[in-house]
mmCIF file of C-alpha atoms and ligand atoms in Angstrom:
data_model
loop_
_atom_site.group_PDB
_atom_site.id
_atom_site.type_symbol
_atom_site.label_atom_id
_atom_site.label_comp_id
_atom_site.label_asym_id
_atom_site.label_seq_id
_atom_site.Cartn_x
_atom_site.Cartn_y
_atom_site.Cartn_z
ATOM 1 C CA MET A 1 -72.867 252.389 55.013
ATOM 2 C CA LYS A 2 -75.228 252.917 57.821
ATOM 3 C CA LEU A 3 -76.787 249.510 58.600
ATOM 4 C CA GLN A 4 -80.069 249.490 60.857
ATOM 5 C CA GLY A 5 -81.173 246.252 63.014
ATOM 6 C CA SER A 6 -83.606 244.688 65.148
ATOM 7 C CA CYS A 7 -84.528 241.601 66.700
ATOM 8 C CA HIS A 8 -88.097 239.574 65.216
ATOM 9 C CA CYS A 9 -89.978 241.019 67.243
ATOM 10 C CA ARG A 10 -88.894 244.762 67.278
ATOM 11 C CA ALA A 11 -88.817 245.334 70.974
ATOM 12 C CA VAL A 12 -84.929 245.980 70.684
ATOM 13 C CA ARG A 13 -83.853 248.153 67.269
ATOM 14 C CA PHE A 14 -80.341 249.691 66.542
ATOM 15 C CA THR A 15 -78.158 251.391 64.018
ATOM 16 C CA VAL A 16 -74.439 251.096 63.577
ATOM 17 C CA ASP A 17 -72.316 252.367 61.032
ATOM 18 C CA SER A 18 -69.539 249.499 59.102
ATOM 19 C CA HIS A 19 -67.199 249.778 56.048
ATOM 20 C CA THR A 20 -66.932 245.881 56.074
ATOM 21 C CA PRO A 21 -70.927 244.808 55.867
ATOM 22 C CA TYR A 22 -70.215 241.929 53.139
ATOM 23 C CA PRO A 23 -71.380 238.834 55.417
ATOM 24 C CA TYR A 24 -68.883 236.219 53.939
ATOM 25 C CA MET A 25 -67.710 234.676 56.871
ATOM 26 C CA ARG A 26 -70.026 231.771 58.357
ATOM 27 C CA CYS A 27 -69.389 230.226 61.743
ATOM 28 C CA TYR A 28 -69.662 226.560 62.039
ATOM 29 C CA CYS A 29 -69.062 226.973 65.537
ATOM 30 C CA SER A 30 -70.680 225.281 68.657
ATOM 31 C CA ILE A 31 -71.695 228.323 69.872
ATOM 32 C CA CYS A 32 -72.868 229.714 66.751
ATOM 33 C CA ARG A 33 -74.698 226.721 65.862
ATOM 34 C CA LYS A 34 -76.755 226.570 68.778
ATOM 35 C CA THR A 35 -77.372 230.459 69.331
ATOM 36 C CA ALA A 36 -77.662 231.692 65.725
ATOM 37 C CA GLY A 37 -77.224 229.173 63.639
ATOM 38 C CA GLY A 38 -80.097 227.012 62.196
ATOM 39 C CA GLY A 39 -78.066 226.239 59.353
ATOM 40 C CA GLY A 40 -75.478 224.904 61.643
ATOM 41 C CA PHE A 41 -73.722 228.305 61.022
ATOM 42 C CA ALA A 42 -74.109 231.572 61.999
ATOM 43 C CA ILE A 43 -72.619 235.397 59.993
ATOM 44 C CA ASN A 44 -71.356 238.289 61.919
ATOM 45 C CA ILE A 45 -70.308 241.290 59.722
ATOM 46 C CA MET A 46 -68.595 244.072 61.265
ATOM 47 C CA GLY A 47 -69.759 247.859 62.600
ATOM 48 C CA GLU A 48 -68.133 250.857 64.894
ATOM 49 C CA ALA A 49 -68.752 250.356 68.037
ATOM 50 C CA LYS A 50 -68.624 254.087 68.562
ATOM 51 C CA THR A 51 -71.864 254.046 66.468
ATOM 52 C CA LEU A 52 -74.023 251.773 68.127
ATOM 53 C CA SER A 53 -77.094 253.133 68.994
ATOM 54 C CA VAL A 54 -79.535 250.707 70.373
ATOM 55 C CA ARG A 55 -83.230 251.339 71.125
ATOM 56 C CA GLY A 56 -85.372 249.113 73.686
ATOM 57 C CA LYS A 57 -82.011 248.082 75.543
ATOM 58 C CA LYS A 58 -84.020 247.084 78.533
ATOM 59 C CA HIS A 59 -84.523 243.689 76.775
ATOM 60 C CA VAL A 60 -80.996 243.554 75.573
ATOM 61 C CA THR A 61 -79.800 239.949 77.333
ATOM 62 C CA GLN A 62 -75.896 239.567 77.014
ATOM 63 C CA PHE A 63 -74.391 235.649 76.903
ATOM 64 C CA ARG A 64 -71.383 233.955 77.464
ATOM 65 C CA ALA A 65 -69.960 230.840 76.611
ATOM 66 C CA ARG A 66 -68.076 228.100 78.617
ATOM 67 C CA ILE A 67 -65.192 227.166 76.720
ATOM 68 C CA ARG A 68 -64.717 223.444 77.515
ATOM 69 C CA GLY A 69 -61.528 221.803 76.360
ATOM 70 C CA GLN A 70 -61.288 218.178 76.701
ATOM 71 C CA ASP A 71 -58.957 217.919 79.767
ATOM 72 C CA ASP A 72 -60.630 220.576 80.841
ATOM 73 C CA ALA A 73 -63.830 219.792 82.445
ATOM 74 C CA ARG A 74 -65.046 223.594 84.018
ATOM 75 C CA GLY A 75 -63.486 225.593 80.895
ATOM 76 C CA THR A 76 -63.636 229.087 80.445
ATOM 77 C CA LEU A 77 -65.828 231.939 80.099
ATOM 78 C CA SER A 78 -65.512 232.938 76.593
ATOM 79 C CA PRO A 79 -64.510 237.223 76.913
ATOM 80 C CA GLY A 80 -67.093 237.613 73.824
ATOM 81 C CA ARG A 81 -70.267 238.832 74.644
ATOM 82 C CA ARG A 82 -73.056 237.877 72.427
ATOM 83 C CA HIS A 83 -76.311 240.076 72.689
ATOM 84 C CA PHE A 84 -79.947 238.790 72.166
ATOM 85 C CA CYS A 85 -83.619 239.629 72.603
ATOM 86 C CA ALA A 86 -84.770 238.658 76.341
ATOM 87 C CA LYS A 87 -88.211 238.656 74.725
ATOM 88 C CA CYS A 88 -87.776 237.260 71.366
ATOM 89 C CA GLY A 89 -84.486 234.794 71.490
ATOM 90 C CA SER A 90 -83.135 236.793 68.250
ATOM 91 C CA ALA A 91 -79.391 236.906 68.088
ATOM 92 C CA LEU A 92 -78.136 240.392 67.838
ATOM 93 C CA TRP A 93 -74.206 241.335 68.351
ATOM 94 C CA VAL A 94 -71.253 240.181 69.592
ATOM 95 C CA ALA A 95 -68.788 242.130 71.492
ATOM 96 C CA ASP A 96 -65.435 241.097 72.791
ATOM 97 C CA PRO A 97 -63.534 243.611 75.060
ATOM 98 C CA ARG A 98 -60.566 242.583 73.664
ATOM 99 C CA TRP A 99 -61.398 244.168 70.400
ATOM 100 C CA PRO A 100 -63.247 247.251 72.133
ATOM 101 C CA ASP A 101 -63.637 248.831 68.737
ATOM 102 C CA TRP A 102 -66.118 246.627 67.282
ATOM 103 C CA VAL A 103 -69.161 245.238 67.349
ATOM 104 C CA TYR A 104 -70.256 241.967 65.358
ATOM 105 C CA PRO A 105 -73.929 242.205 64.245
ATOM 106 C CA PHE A 106 -75.019 239.133 63.470
ATOM 107 C CA ALA A 107 -76.330 239.262 59.711
ATOM 108 C CA SER A 108 -79.211 237.534 60.377
ATOM 109 C CA ALA A 109 -80.465 240.466 62.037
ATOM 110 C CA ILE A 110 -79.141 243.122 59.942
ATOM 111 C CA ASP A 111 -82.631 244.337 58.035
ATOM 112 C CA THR A 112 -80.343 246.985 55.896
ATOM 113 C CA PRO A 113 -79.987 244.652 52.508
ATOM 114 C CA LEU A 114 -76.385 243.930 52.794
ATOM 115 C CA PRO A 115 -73.996 243.854 49.760
ATOM 116 C CA LYS A 116 -73.871 239.838 48.293
ATOM 117 C CA PRO A 117 -70.687 238.901 49.264
ATOM 118 C CA PRO A 118 -68.268 237.587 45.690
ATOM 119 C CA GLU A 119 -66.879 234.292 47.612
ATOM 120 C CA GLU A 120 -67.438 232.798 51.162
ATOM 121 C CA GLN A 121 -65.335 231.314 53.898
ATOM 122 C CA GLU A 122 -66.455 228.408 56.002
ATOM 123 C CA ILE A 123 -64.959 229.059 59.470
ATOM 124 C CA MET A 124 -64.503 226.865 62.472
ATOM 125 C CA LEU A 125 -64.899 223.612 60.425
ATOM 126 C CA ASP A 126 -63.952 221.674 63.291
ATOM 127 C CA TYR A 127 -66.328 222.469 65.179
ATOM 128 C CA ALA A 128 -68.867 221.327 62.563
ATOM 129 C CA ALA A 129 -71.965 219.225 63.020
ATOM 130 C CA LYS A 130 -71.584 215.887 61.028
ATOM 131 C CA TRP A 131 -74.812 216.526 59.136
ATOM 132 C CA CYS A 132 -73.777 220.028 57.803
ATOM 133 C CA ALA A 133 -73.383 219.946 54.309
ATOM 134 C CA ILE A 134 -70.247 222.533 54.002
ATOM 135 C CA PRO A 135 -70.076 224.075 50.217
ATOM 136 C CA GLU A 136 -67.072 223.727 48.098
ATOM 137 C CA GLY A 137 -65.895 224.446 45.259
ATOM 138 C CA ARG A 138 -65.256 227.684 43.558
ATOM 139 C CA GLY A 139 -65.913 231.329 45.963
ATOM 140 C CA HIS A 140 -65.720 228.284 49.025
ATOM 141 C CA SER A 141 -62.463 228.591 51.208
ATOM 142 C CA HIS A 142 -62.314 226.371 54.118
ATOM 143 C CA PHE A 143 -61.036 226.680 57.862
ATOM 144 C CA ARG A 144 -60.126 224.382 60.394
ATOM 145 C CA GLU A 145 -60.638 227.159 62.648
ATOM 146 C CA TYR A 146 -60.326 231.859 62.055
ATOM 147 C CA PRO A 147 -58.617 232.751 59.342
ATOM 148 C CA LYS A 148 -55.832 234.445 60.217
ATOM 149 C CA GLU A 149 -56.779 237.325 57.405
ATOM 150 C CA GLY A 150 -59.403 239.683 59.597
ATOM 151 C CA ILE A 151 -62.933 240.790 58.652
ATOM 152 C CA ALA A 152 -61.224 244.635 57.665
ATOM 153 C CA ASP A 153 -58.580 242.747 55.847
ATOM 154 C CA TRP A 154 -60.699 240.715 54.008
ATOM 155 C CA HIS A 155 -62.616 243.204 52.506
ATOM 156 C CA ALA A 156 -59.800 245.767 51.919
ATOM 157 C CA LYS A 157 -57.626 243.132 50.162
ATOM 158 C CA ARG A 158 -60.375 243.041 47.666
ATOM 159 C CA ASN A 159 -61.679 246.143 47.395
ATOM 160 C CA LEU A 160 -65.168 246.217 49.033
ATOM 161 C CA THR A 161 -64.521 248.286 52.244
ATOM 162 C CA VAL A 162 -67.361 250.162 51.944
ATOM 163 C CA LYS A 163 -66.487 254.294 52.279
HETATM 164 ZN ZN1 ZN B 1 -87.515 240.692 70.672
#
């Protein structure tokens, strides 16, 4: 399915093809929370990098987070590149050179109606803010960090891959 996305001020618009458009994974890591997650989490879906087409490229800026461990004051730069609009600050997509075939748009940037996920995963809960009420019960699975099951596998296993 072709997804259309944009930032809030519309300086940046993009399209990307996705077979995996269900926004089922809520990430509570501190980077998502600070940069894109007003509710304490952000949701990324997955599209095919080679189909990404961007209008207003000059307004797109990248951010690479510095990840600090407990005994590691300087930290290391995250390989993930968080793309956002320099004019309005909207989070747009993440690209990571470790997975060059894919691009990970923020569900919040997508204008095309996305399919509603039949279940959700709450991930990176070791880093969640204390004030976050994490949804639980039927239809919710919790993970301290990333789940082993990737976005493509999640869709395939549930027969939700979109042709
Ligand atoms: Zn903008």
